Short mmCIF file of C-alpha atoms (C1' of nucleotides) in Angstrom, two decimals:
data_model
loop_
_atom_site.label_atom_id
_atom_site.label_comp_id
_atom_site.label_asym_id
_atom_site.label_seq_id
_atom_site.Cartn_x
_atom_site.Cartn_y
_atom_site.Cartn_z
CA MET A 92 -15.15 -21.64 23.31
CA ALA A 93 -14.51 -18.38 21.28
CA GLN A 94 -16.57 -15.62 22.72
CA THR A 95 -19.05 -14.39 20.52
CA ALA A 96 -18.58 -10.78 19.12
CA GLU A 97 -21.82 -8.93 19.52
CA ARG A 98 -22.99 -7.62 16.51
CA THR A 99 -22.58 -3.96 15.82
CA LEU A 100 -24.53 -2.86 19.05
CA SER A 101 -22.18 -1.52 22.27
CA PRO A 102 -21.42 2.19 21.60
CA ARG A 103 -18.09 1.13 22.92
CA ARG A 104 -17.43 -1.19 19.82
CA ALA A 105 -18.41 1.65 17.58
CA GLU A 106 -15.55 3.58 19.05
CA LEU A 107 -13.37 0.89 18.81
CA VAL A 108 -14.07 0.25 14.87
CA ALA A 109 -13.83 4.08 14.52
CA ALA A 110 -10.38 4.39 16.08
CA ALA A 111 -9.09 1.54 14.09
CA ALA A 112 -10.39 2.98 10.93
CA ARG A 113 -8.50 5.87 11.65
CA LEU A 114 -5.25 4.18 12.51
CA PHE A 115 -5.68 1.97 9.68
CA SER A 116 -5.85 4.79 7.36
CA GLU A 117 -3.03 6.34 8.70
CA ARG A 118 -0.52 3.47 9.46
CA GLY A 119 -1.74 0.74 7.46
CA TYR A 120 -3.35 -2.55 8.65
CA HIS A 121 -0.03 -4.54 9.19
CA GLY A 122 1.62 -1.27 10.33
CA THR A 123 -0.87 -0.34 13.06
CA SER A 124 -0.68 -2.81 16.50
CA MET A 125 -3.41 -3.82 18.59
CA LYS A 126 -1.34 -1.79 21.22
CA HIS A 127 -1.41 1.33 18.91
CA LEU A 128 -4.93 0.86 18.70
CA ALA A 129 -5.17 -0.03 22.78
CA ASP A 130 -3.20 3.31 23.31
CA SER A 131 -5.57 5.91 21.21
CA LEU A 132 -8.13 4.50 23.39
CA GLY A 133 -6.44 4.76 27.05
CA MET A 134 -6.63 1.27 27.36
CA LEU A 135 -4.39 -1.98 27.48
CA LYS A 136 -4.45 -4.56 24.18
CA GLY A 137 -5.86 -7.09 26.29
CA SER A 138 -8.91 -5.30 27.02
CA LEU A 139 -9.82 -4.89 23.35
CA TYR A 140 -10.71 -8.45 23.10
CA ALA A 141 -13.68 -8.06 25.17
CA HIS A 142 -15.13 -6.26 22.15
CA ILE A 143 -14.04 -7.78 19.44
CA GLY A 144 -12.88 -11.12 18.02
CA SER A 145 -9.71 -10.60 16.06
CA LYS A 146 -7.71 -7.90 14.52
CA GLU A 147 -8.99 -8.99 11.01
CA GLU A 148 -12.42 -8.65 12.13
CA LEU A 149 -11.77 -5.16 12.87
CA LEU A 150 -10.23 -4.61 9.08
CA TYR A 151 -13.51 -6.20 7.56
CA GLU A 152 -16.00 -4.13 10.09
CA VAL A 153 -14.58 -0.93 8.52
CA VAL A 154 -13.88 -2.10 4.96
CA ASP A 155 -17.31 -3.34 4.61
CA GLU A 156 -18.85 -0.28 6.41
CA GLY A 157 -16.70 1.98 3.61
CA ALA A 158 -18.39 -0.54 0.99
CA GLU A 159 -21.98 -0.13 2.15
CA ARG A 160 -21.79 3.71 2.27
CA PHE A 161 -20.42 3.99 -1.32
CA LEU A 162 -22.72 1.51 -2.37
CA THR A 163 -25.96 3.20 -0.74
CA ARG A 164 -25.13 6.53 -2.48
CA ALA A 165 -24.69 4.74 -5.97
CA HIS A 166 -27.63 3.06 -5.74
CA ALA A 167 -29.30 6.20 -5.08
CA ALA A 168 -27.93 8.28 -8.06
CA SER A 169 -28.31 5.18 -10.45
CA THR A 170 -32.14 5.00 -9.77
CA MET A 171 -33.07 8.52 -10.02
CA GLU A 172 -34.98 10.40 -12.33
CA GLY A 173 -32.89 12.66 -15.11
CA THR A 174 -30.36 12.02 -17.95
CA ALA A 175 -27.46 9.77 -17.78
CA SER A 176 -25.28 12.89 -17.68
CA ASP A 177 -27.35 13.72 -14.31
CA ARG A 178 -26.81 10.37 -13.07
CA LEU A 179 -23.15 10.25 -13.98
CA GLU A 180 -22.67 13.46 -12.09
CA ALA A 181 -24.78 12.41 -9.14
CA PHE A 182 -22.73 9.65 -8.92
CA LEU A 183 -19.55 10.79 -9.03
CA VAL A 184 -20.30 13.52 -6.72
CA GLY A 185 -21.60 10.95 -4.12
CA HIS A 186 -18.41 9.13 -4.40
CA ILE A 187 -16.53 11.84 -4.08
CA GLU A 188 -18.38 13.23 -1.02
CA THR A 189 -18.37 9.98 0.55
CA ALA A 190 -14.81 9.67 0.44
CA ILE A 191 -14.20 12.61 1.81
CA GLU A 192 -16.71 12.86 4.48
CA HIS A 193 -15.58 9.06 5.74
CA LEU A 194 -11.90 9.75 4.77
CA ASP A 195 -10.56 6.95 7.12
CA ALA A 196 -12.72 4.54 6.43
CA ALA A 197 -12.78 5.12 2.42
CA THR A 198 -9.00 5.21 2.60
CA VAL A 199 -9.09 1.62 4.40
CA PHE A 200 -11.83 0.36 1.78
CA LEU A 201 -9.04 1.24 -1.04
CA ASN A 202 -5.75 0.49 0.50
CA GLU A 203 -6.39 -2.21 3.25
CA TRP A 204 -8.86 -4.63 1.93
CA ARG A 205 -6.58 -6.98 -0.09
CA TYR A 206 -5.58 -7.62 3.38
CA LEU A 207 -8.43 -9.52 4.11
CA SER A 208 -7.95 -13.42 4.18
CA HIS A 209 -9.52 -15.34 1.10
CA ASP A 210 -13.29 -15.79 2.28
CA LEU A 211 -13.87 -12.26 3.42
CA ARG A 212 -11.89 -10.52 0.55
CA ALA A 213 -14.13 -12.24 -2.20
CA ALA A 214 -17.33 -10.90 -0.10
CA VAL A 215 -15.82 -7.43 -0.50
CA GLN A 216 -14.43 -8.01 -4.03
CA ASP A 217 -18.38 -8.91 -4.98
CA LYS A 218 -19.46 -5.59 -3.65
CA ARG A 219 -16.65 -3.91 -5.77
CA ASP A 220 -18.05 -5.65 -8.78
CA THR A 221 -21.68 -4.47 -8.18
CA TYR A 222 -20.36 -0.99 -7.96
CA GLU A 223 -18.29 -0.55 -10.92
CA GLY A 224 -21.33 -2.22 -12.57
CA LEU A 225 -23.41 0.48 -11.64
CA VAL A 226 -21.39 3.02 -13.49
CA ARG A 227 -21.12 0.94 -16.54
CA GLY A 228 -25.03 0.59 -16.44
CA ILE A 229 -24.96 4.56 -16.59
CA VAL A 230 -22.48 5.13 -19.31
CA THR A 231 -24.17 2.37 -21.22
CA ASP A 232 -27.87 4.14 -20.66
CA GLY A 233 -26.25 7.07 -22.05
CA ILE A 234 -25.21 5.29 -24.83
CA SER A 235 -28.22 3.98 -25.88
CA SER A 236 -30.19 7.04 -25.42
CA GLY A 237 -27.80 8.86 -27.76
CA GLU A 238 -26.71 11.03 -25.29
CA PHE A 239 -22.70 9.57 -25.26
CA ARG A 240 -21.11 9.01 -27.82
CA ALA A 241 -21.65 5.48 -29.34
CA ASP A 242 -17.92 4.83 -29.88
CA ALA A 243 -17.45 5.36 -26.22
CA ASP A 244 -15.42 2.47 -24.41
CA ILE A 245 -17.44 1.78 -21.45
CA ALA A 246 -15.20 -0.01 -19.39
CA MET A 247 -12.40 2.47 -19.96
CA THR A 248 -14.82 5.17 -19.07
CA ALA A 249 -16.43 3.55 -16.14
CA ARG A 250 -12.75 3.08 -14.83
CA LEU A 251 -12.00 6.61 -15.56
CA VAL A 252 -14.75 8.17 -13.53
CA LEU A 253 -13.54 5.38 -10.67
CA SER A 254 -10.01 6.43 -10.85
CA ALA A 255 -10.80 10.23 -10.62
CA GLY A 256 -13.10 9.38 -7.41
CA ASN A 257 -10.52 6.82 -5.84
CA TRP A 258 -7.54 8.83 -5.79
CA VAL A 259 -9.31 11.67 -3.88
CA TYR A 260 -8.57 10.40 -0.68
CA ALA A 261 -4.68 10.52 -1.91
CA TRP A 262 -4.57 14.33 -2.23
CA TYR A 263 -7.48 15.94 -0.50
CA ARG A 264 -7.09 18.15 2.50
CA PRO A 265 -9.82 19.32 4.77
CA ASP A 266 -8.58 22.74 4.67
CA GLY A 267 -8.14 23.08 1.00
CA SER A 268 -10.26 25.68 -0.70
CA LEU A 269 -13.03 23.51 -2.49
CA SER A 270 -15.83 21.69 -0.99
CA PRO A 271 -16.40 17.90 -1.58
CA THR A 272 -19.61 18.71 -3.79
CA GLU A 273 -17.51 21.12 -5.73
CA ILE A 274 -14.57 18.76 -6.30
CA GLY A 275 -17.50 16.21 -7.57
CA HIS A 276 -18.65 18.80 -10.02
CA ARG A 277 -15.77 20.02 -11.72
CA TYR A 278 -14.48 16.20 -12.22
CA THR A 279 -17.72 15.39 -13.54
CA GLU A 280 -17.74 18.23 -16.03
CA SER A 281 -14.36 16.98 -17.40
CA ILE A 282 -15.32 13.77 -17.98
CA VAL A 283 -18.73 14.33 -19.31
CA ARG A 284 -17.86 17.30 -21.76
CA GLY A 285 -15.74 14.47 -23.43
CA LEU A 286 -18.55 12.05 -23.56
CA LYS A 287 -21.44 14.06 -25.09
CA THR A 288 -22.40 13.74 -28.68
CA GLU A 289 -23.58 17.32 -28.87
CA ARG A 290 -22.45 20.36 -27.48
CA THR A 291 -24.20 21.20 -23.98
CA ARG A 292 -21.66 23.32 -22.61
CA THR A 293 -22.12 24.76 -19.24
CA PRO A 294 -20.03 27.64 -18.27
CA ALA A 295 -17.45 27.03 -15.40
CA GLY A 296 -16.11 29.49 -13.01
CA ALA A 297 -12.22 29.43 -12.96
CA GLY A 298 -11.26 28.02 -9.37
CA GLY A 299 -8.66 29.41 -7.10
CA GLU A 300 -5.34 27.97 -6.77
CA THR A 301 -4.42 25.22 -4.46
CA GLU A 302 -1.24 23.75 -3.31
CA VAL A 303 0.66 21.13 -4.96
CA ALA A 304 -0.32 17.67 -4.00
CA LEU A 305 0.22 14.57 -5.96
CA MET B 1249 30.80 -0.14 12.72
CA ALA B 1250 28.01 -0.21 10.25
CA GLN B 1251 28.86 -2.18 7.11
CA THR B 1252 28.77 0.36 3.93
CA ALA B 1253 25.79 -0.86 1.62
CA GLU B 1254 27.58 -0.49 -1.52
CA ARG B 1255 25.93 1.43 -4.12
CA THR B 1256 23.63 -0.27 -6.99
CA LEU B 1257 26.83 -2.26 -7.95
CA SER B 1258 26.73 -5.89 -7.06
CA PRO B 1259 24.01 -7.93 -9.49
CA ARG B 1260 23.03 -10.23 -6.37
CA ARG B 1261 21.94 -6.99 -4.84
CA ALA B 1262 19.60 -5.95 -7.58
CA GLU B 1263 17.98 -9.32 -7.40
CA LEU B 1264 17.24 -8.67 -3.82
CA VAL B 1265 15.56 -5.34 -4.86
CA ALA B 1266 13.60 -6.90 -7.69
CA ALA B 1267 12.19 -9.51 -5.00
CA ALA B 1268 11.60 -6.63 -2.74
CA ALA B 1269 9.49 -4.96 -5.19
CA ARG B 1270 7.43 -8.20 -5.84
CA LEU B 1271 6.96 -8.72 -2.32
CA PHE B 1272 6.10 -5.62 -1.04
CA SER B 1273 3.47 -4.71 -3.73
CA GLU B 1274 1.88 -8.02 -3.27
CA ARG B 1275 1.82 -8.22 0.53
CA GLY B 1276 2.73 -4.56 1.46
CA TYR B 1277 5.76 -3.42 3.55
CA HIS B 1278 4.99 -4.03 6.62
CA GLY B 1279 3.02 -7.20 5.82
CA THR B 1280 6.76 -8.59 4.23
CA SER B 1281 9.20 -10.04 6.33
CA MET B 1282 12.77 -10.32 5.96
CA LYS B 1283 12.22 -13.99 6.33
CA HIS B 1284 9.69 -13.94 3.77
CA LEU B 1285 12.39 -11.99 1.27
CA ALA B 1286 14.95 -14.44 2.30
CA ASP B 1287 12.74 -17.77 1.38
CA SER B 1288 11.73 -15.96 -2.07
CA LEU B 1289 15.59 -16.10 -2.83
CA GLY B 1290 16.29 -19.22 -0.92
CA MET B 1291 18.27 -18.12 1.41
CA LEU B 1292 18.28 -17.35 5.23
CA LYS B 1293 17.29 -13.88 6.58
CA GLY B 1294 20.67 -13.23 8.04
CA SER B 1295 22.20 -13.58 4.78
CA LEU B 1296 20.28 -10.80 3.33
CA TYR B 1297 22.47 -8.06 5.53
CA ALA B 1298 25.47 -9.00 3.39
CA HIS B 1299 23.81 -6.88 1.12
CA ILE B 1300 21.75 -4.41 2.39
CA GLY B 1301 21.82 -2.17 5.60
CA SER B 1302 18.16 -2.09 6.64
CA LYS B 1303 14.54 -3.10 5.36
CA GLU B 1304 13.70 0.70 5.09
CA GLU B 1305 16.92 1.00 2.70
CA LEU B 1306 15.20 -1.50 0.66
CA LEU B 1307 11.91 0.14 0.54
CA TYR B 1308 13.46 3.36 -0.56
CA GLU B 1309 15.47 1.84 -2.85
CA VAL B 1310 12.52 0.23 -4.48
CA VAL B 1311 10.45 3.47 -4.26
CA ASP B 1312 12.91 5.67 -5.66
CA GLU B 1313 13.48 3.52 -8.63
CA GLY B 1314 9.92 3.78 -9.37
CA ALA B 1315 9.91 7.79 -8.97
CA GLU B 1316 12.89 7.69 -11.26
CA ARG B 1317 11.14 5.83 -14.00
CA PHE B 1318 8.44 8.15 -14.00
CA LEU B 1319 10.44 11.17 -13.97
CA THR B 1320 12.50 10.22 -17.00
CA ARG B 1321 9.65 9.48 -19.06
CA ALA B 1322 7.48 12.50 -18.06
CA HIS B 1323 10.33 15.12 -18.41
CA ALA B 1324 10.91 13.49 -22.22
CA ALA B 1325 7.35 14.06 -22.92
CA SER B 1326 7.29 17.73 -21.55
CA THR B 1327 9.99 18.49 -23.45
CA MET B 1328 9.16 17.40 -26.96
CA GLU B 1329 8.06 19.02 -29.87
CA GLY B 1330 4.21 19.41 -30.81
CA THR B 1331 0.80 20.65 -29.32
CA ALA B 1332 -0.01 20.33 -25.79
CA SER B 1333 -2.41 17.95 -26.42
CA ASP B 1334 0.33 15.87 -28.30
CA ARG B 1335 2.44 16.20 -24.89
CA LEU B 1336 -0.12 15.53 -22.92
CA GLU B 1337 -0.96 12.27 -24.57
CA ALA B 1338 2.94 11.42 -24.76
CA PHE B 1339 3.07 12.00 -20.75
CA LEU B 1340 -0.18 9.95 -20.17
CA VAL B 1341 0.81 7.28 -22.17
CA GLY B 1342 4.51 7.31 -20.86
CA HIS B 1343 3.15 7.39 -17.38
CA ILE B 1344 0.57 4.16 -17.74
CA GLU B 1345 3.59 2.15 -19.79
CA THR B 1346 5.93 2.58 -17.00
CA ALA B 1347 3.20 1.78 -14.51
CA ILE B 1348 2.53 -1.39 -16.36
CA GLU B 1349 6.20 -2.29 -17.49
CA HIS B 1350 6.97 -2.05 -13.92
CA LEU B 1351 4.02 -3.01 -12.02
CA ASP B 1352 5.49 -4.04 -9.18
CA ALA B 1353 7.55 -0.93 -8.40
CA ALA B 1354 4.95 1.48 -9.31
CA THR B 1355 2.70 -0.19 -7.19
CA VAL B 1356 5.11 0.02 -4.47
CA PHE B 1357 6.10 3.82 -5.47
CA LEU B 1358 2.28 4.94 -5.03
CA ASN B 1359 1.31 2.85 -1.88
CA GLU B 1360 4.13 2.34 -0.17
CA TRP B 1361 6.37 5.09 0.19
CA ARG B 1362 4.55 6.70 3.02
CA TYR B 1363 6.15 4.25 5.21
CA LEU B 1364 9.53 5.62 4.62
CA SER B 1365 10.78 7.31 7.73
CA HIS B 1366 10.65 11.32 7.31
CA ASP B 1367 13.76 12.23 5.89
CA LEU B 1368 13.43 9.78 3.06
CA ARG B 1369 9.97 10.30 2.57
CA ALA B 1370 10.64 13.91 2.00
CA ALA B 1371 12.95 13.22 -0.65
CA VAL B 1372 10.13 11.24 -2.56
CA GLN B 1373 7.59 14.29 -1.81
CA ASP B 1374 9.80 16.46 -3.93
CA LYS B 1375 9.84 14.12 -6.82
CA ARG B 1376 6.21 13.85 -6.66
CA ASP B 1377 5.92 17.33 -6.44
CA THR B 1378 8.16 17.94 -9.43
CA TYR B 1379 6.09 15.35 -11.22
CA GLU B 1380 2.77 17.02 -10.71
CA GLY B 1381 4.31 20.38 -11.66
CA LEU B 1382 5.20 19.05 -15.40
CA VAL B 1383 1.59 17.96 -15.64
CA ARG B 1384 0.44 21.57 -14.64
CA GLY B 1385 2.95 22.99 -17.09
CA ILE B 1386 1.52 20.83 -20.17
CA VAL B 1387 -1.92 22.19 -19.18
CA THR B 1388 -0.90 25.40 -18.55
CA ASP B 1389 0.81 25.70 -22.10
CA GLY B 1390 -2.37 24.52 -23.56
CA ILE B 1391 -4.37 27.20 -22.04
CA SER B 1392 -2.00 29.51 -23.17
CA SER B 1393 -1.62 28.94 -26.62
CA GLY B 1394 -5.55 28.75 -26.68
CA GLU B 1395 -5.34 24.75 -27.59
CA PHE B 1396 -7.44 24.21 -23.96
CA ARG B 1397 -10.16 25.72 -22.78
CA ALA B 1398 -9.18 29.26 -21.08
CA ASP B 1399 -11.49 28.17 -18.01
CA ALA B 1400 -10.02 24.84 -17.17
CA ASP B 1401 -8.89 24.36 -14.00
CA ILE B 1402 -5.34 23.53 -14.13
CA ALA B 1403 -4.75 21.83 -10.89
CA MET B 1404 -8.13 19.80 -11.27
CA THR B 1405 -6.75 18.50 -14.73
CA ALA B 1406 -3.47 17.45 -13.88
CA ARG B 1407 -4.80 15.62 -10.66
CA LEU B 1408 -7.38 13.91 -13.31
CA VAL B 1409 -4.52 13.11 -15.13
CA LEU B 1410 -2.59 11.61 -12.60
CA SER B 1411 -5.50 9.60 -10.93
CA ALA B 1412 -6.60 7.57 -14.36
CA GLY B 1413 -2.81 6.86 -14.57
CA ASN B 1414 -2.19 5.89 -11.09
CA TRP B 1415 -5.09 3.59 -10.53
CA VAL B 1416 -3.92 1.64 -13.48
CA TYR B 1417 -2.07 -0.69 -11.01
CA ALA B 1418 -5.35 -1.67 -9.23
CA TRP B 1419 -7.17 -3.13 -12.25
CA TYR B 1420 -4.77 -3.95 -14.73
CA ARG B 1421 -3.89 -7.55 -15.29
CA PRO B 1422 -1.60 -8.54 -17.97
CA ASP B 1423 -3.67 -10.91 -19.68
CA GLY B 1424 -6.14 -8.39 -20.68
CA SER B 1425 -6.84 -7.59 -24.37
CA LEU B 1426 -5.71 -4.16 -24.28
CA SER B 1427 -1.99 -3.12 -24.58
CA PRO B 1428 -0.53 -0.36 -22.06
CA THR B 1429 -0.09 2.03 -25.05
CA GLU B 1430 -3.73 1.43 -26.11
CA ILE B 1431 -4.85 2.13 -22.63
CA GLY B 1432 -3.13 5.23 -22.59
CA HIS B 1433 -4.38 6.39 -25.80
CA ARG B 1434 -7.96 5.55 -24.60
CA TYR B 1435 -7.85 7.44 -21.56
CA THR B 1436 -6.05 10.66 -22.87
CA GLU B 1437 -8.42 10.81 -25.39
CA SER B 1438 -11.46 10.80 -23.19
CA ILE B 1439 -9.55 13.96 -21.02
CA VAL B 1440 -7.96 15.90 -23.76
CA ARG B 1441 -11.48 15.66 -25.60
CA GLY B 1442 -13.34 17.68 -22.81
CA LEU B 1443 -10.41 19.95 -22.59
CA LYS B 1444 -10.08 21.38 -26.12
CA THR B 1445 -11.60 24.38 -27.17
CA GLU B 1446 -12.57 23.64 -31.08
CA ARG B 1447 -13.57 19.92 -32.11
CA THR B 1448 -10.87 18.05 -33.40
CA ARG B 1449 -12.53 14.60 -33.19
CA THR B 1450 -10.24 11.65 -34.02
CA PRO B 1451 -12.45 8.60 -34.68
CA ALA B 1452 -12.09 5.73 -32.04
CA GLY B 1453 -12.72 2.45 -32.43
CA ALA B 1454 -14.84 0.25 -30.32
CA GLY B 1455 -12.98 -1.80 -27.94
CA GLY B 1456 -13.81 -5.44 -26.88
CA GLU B 1457 -15.41 -6.11 -23.65
CA THR B 1458 -13.12 -6.68 -20.70
CA GLU B 1459 -13.94 -8.29 -17.26
CA VAL B 1460 -15.03 -6.53 -14.27
CA ALA B 1461 -12.50 -5.17 -12.15
CA LEU B 1462 -12.59 -1.93 -9.52
"C1'" DG C 1050 -26.64 -10.83 42.17
"C1'" DA C 1051 -25.66 -10.95 37.02
"C1'" DT C 1052 -23.42 -8.52 33.61
"C1'" DT C 1053 -19.85 -5.31 31.79
"C1'" DC C 1054 -15.38 -3.81 31.47
"C1'" DA C 1055 -10.87 -3.20 32.13
"C1'" DC C 1056 -6.79 -5.07 34.47
"C1'" DA C 1057 -2.39 -7.34 34.87
"C1'" DA C 1058 0.25 -11.51 33.69
"C1'" DA C 1059 1.29 -14.91 30.80
"C1'" DC C 1060 1.76 -16.84 25.96
"C1'" DA C 1061 4.16 -19.04 21.56
"C1'" DA C 1062 5.61 -16.89 17.47
"C1'" DA C 1063 7.32 -14.16 14.65
"C1'" DC C 1064 9.88 -9.54 14.36
"C1'" DG C 1065 14.12 -6.96 12.30
"C1'" DG C 1066 18.75 -7.21 13.09
"C1'" DT C 1067 23.69 -8.81 14.82
"C1'" DC C 1068 27.82 -11.61 14.51
"C1'" DG C 1069 31.44 -15.49 14.75
"C1'" DT C 1070 32.01 -18.91 11.57
"C1'" DT C 1071 31.96 -21.99 7.65
"C1'" DT C 1072 32.18 -22.15 2.40
"C1'" DG C 1073 33.17 -21.96 -2.31
"C1'" DG C 1074 36.21 -20.02 -5.44
"C1'" DT C 1075 39.92 -17.06 -7.37
"C1'" DC C 1076 44.24 -15.23 -6.88
"C1'" DA C 1077 49.36 -14.85 -6.70
"C1'" DC C 1078 53.59 -17.07 -5.77
"C1'" DT C 1079 56.31 -21.18 -5.76
"C1'" DA D 313 50.59 -28.70 -9.88
"C1'" DG D 314 50.33 -27.59 -5.21
"C1'" DT D 315 49.88 -24.15 -1.72
"C1'" DG D 316 47.98 -20.71 1.54
"C1'" DA D 317 45.86 -15.84 1.57
"C1'" DC D 318 42.12 -13.73 0.52
"C1'" DC D 319 37.21 -12.51 -0.01
"C1'" DA D 320 32.49 -12.43 -1.02
"C1'" DA D 321 28.36 -14.77 0.23
"C1'" DA D 322 25.85 -17.62 3.00
"C1'" DC D 323 24.88 -20.14 7.33
"C1'" DG D 324 22.85 -20.52 11.98
"C1'" DA D 325 22.49 -19.68 16.40
"C1'" DC D 326 21.14 -15.84 18.97
"C1'" DC D 327 19.61 -10.95 20.54
"C1'" DG D 328 16.09 -7.97 22.81
"C1'" DT D 329 11.21 -6.85 21.27
"C1'" DT D 330 6.85 -6.92 19.71
"C1'" DT D 331 3.32 -9.31 17.85
"C1'" DG D 332 -1.85 -11.15 18.23
"C1'" DT D 333 -4.41 -13.45 21.34
"C1'" DT D 334 -5.75 -16.07 26.05
"C1'" DT D 335 -6.93 -16.15 30.51
"C1'" DG D 336 -8.08 -15.52 35.59
"C1'" DT D 337 -9.50 -11.40 38.40
"C1'" DG D 338 -11.78 -7.80 40.47
"C1'" DA D 339 -14.19 -3.34 40.46
"C1'" DA D 340 -18.11 -0.78 38.96
"C1'" DT D 341 -22.91 -0.83 36.80
"C1'" DC D 342 -27.77 -2.19 36.21
#
DNA sequence: GATTCACAAACAAACGGTCGTTTGGTCACT
DNA sequence: AGTGACCAAACGACCGTTTGTTTGTGAATC
């Protein structure tokens, strides 16, 4: 009855998902019509359905792709050797690099995922919970080992880290003077400095001015 | 020809704007139809146009109302007596309190403003720039007075503050155990601790666990 | 000769918005 | 008290357009 949406193969389908990521991030899910999508690929909207099952399926694919990228990097950071500070830094740098390198998918992952219908949204929510759990784990480790202050608020600290990383998409412009890695390092330094028990201050260079962007 | 949309008077119109704020924040601007709005007020969509000029006018009203609230609180924090730390704290606490007390309008202000057409969007952008300028001013003052580290990155620090505050809407639930004020204080402490030149550590109580929410 | 892929046309439903009409209530005037 | 003018507010049908999706057809590719 319904034509099966062949999984991930087909290069043309990948183009579709990429175009959807760009449009959804620019105009939002509900603000993007199938005609917009088709126009951006030089075809008619009806033709899209040779590659996909529905508009929502497309949204899910973009969102899930974003979630997987974040999780992969986060898992690597969580399990690597080193102090909790090292891992927290690797986590945040990885988060910000991922967000910037795939700005479209990351924006959609952060902003449009809530428009998924119940079941698909729940699947994404699971991954988000897992992700936040990884940050909390690192912070908890740092406290256990005496590296971080014992009275640090774990949930609040984790959210501060994620908030910093999650808002990058809102102000980052590719023509800025700082690299993603550099941004990640600076954010981490600010946060970790406040977390540590003893002072292990690393000198930080003064950066150039950048334009105002909230 | 076009019926003039009477400014801000009319209590019924205010109800309309409030209902729009709630719906726009829940379903997004493009995801909310005029029929949704009318239904939520128990009237027909055609009747809405006795009070408003267009859907976009409604969006602008919600967004601008949000912007004004943030700006008012921020201006008060910026001009108050005290150290830069005090003002930075007042700023962030005010930001978070405002965001939570008017969660709907704040969410729309942060997420949906970009769907305004060019001119209206530019007006909002101005206010956002002003807002960010206020944070930077406080950080700059702190550096000048020797209160904050001389090598602190002003733009980055300002963004860290705003990011923390701007993401609150995404995880805050009214039934949580922490008050808006408490949340603001904890965030500020984490950030300011990393900014200060000498240690002026204030003891912080360990908070209760809260549920996972990204 | 089967499979891909896009076209072209059509679909019902929903979109934002308009408009002439009806409603319920409040006036001033008799 | 009764009457008619006035008025904001809501109705309800309708506008033209766009929405996401389906389907039958035909050209190209393997």
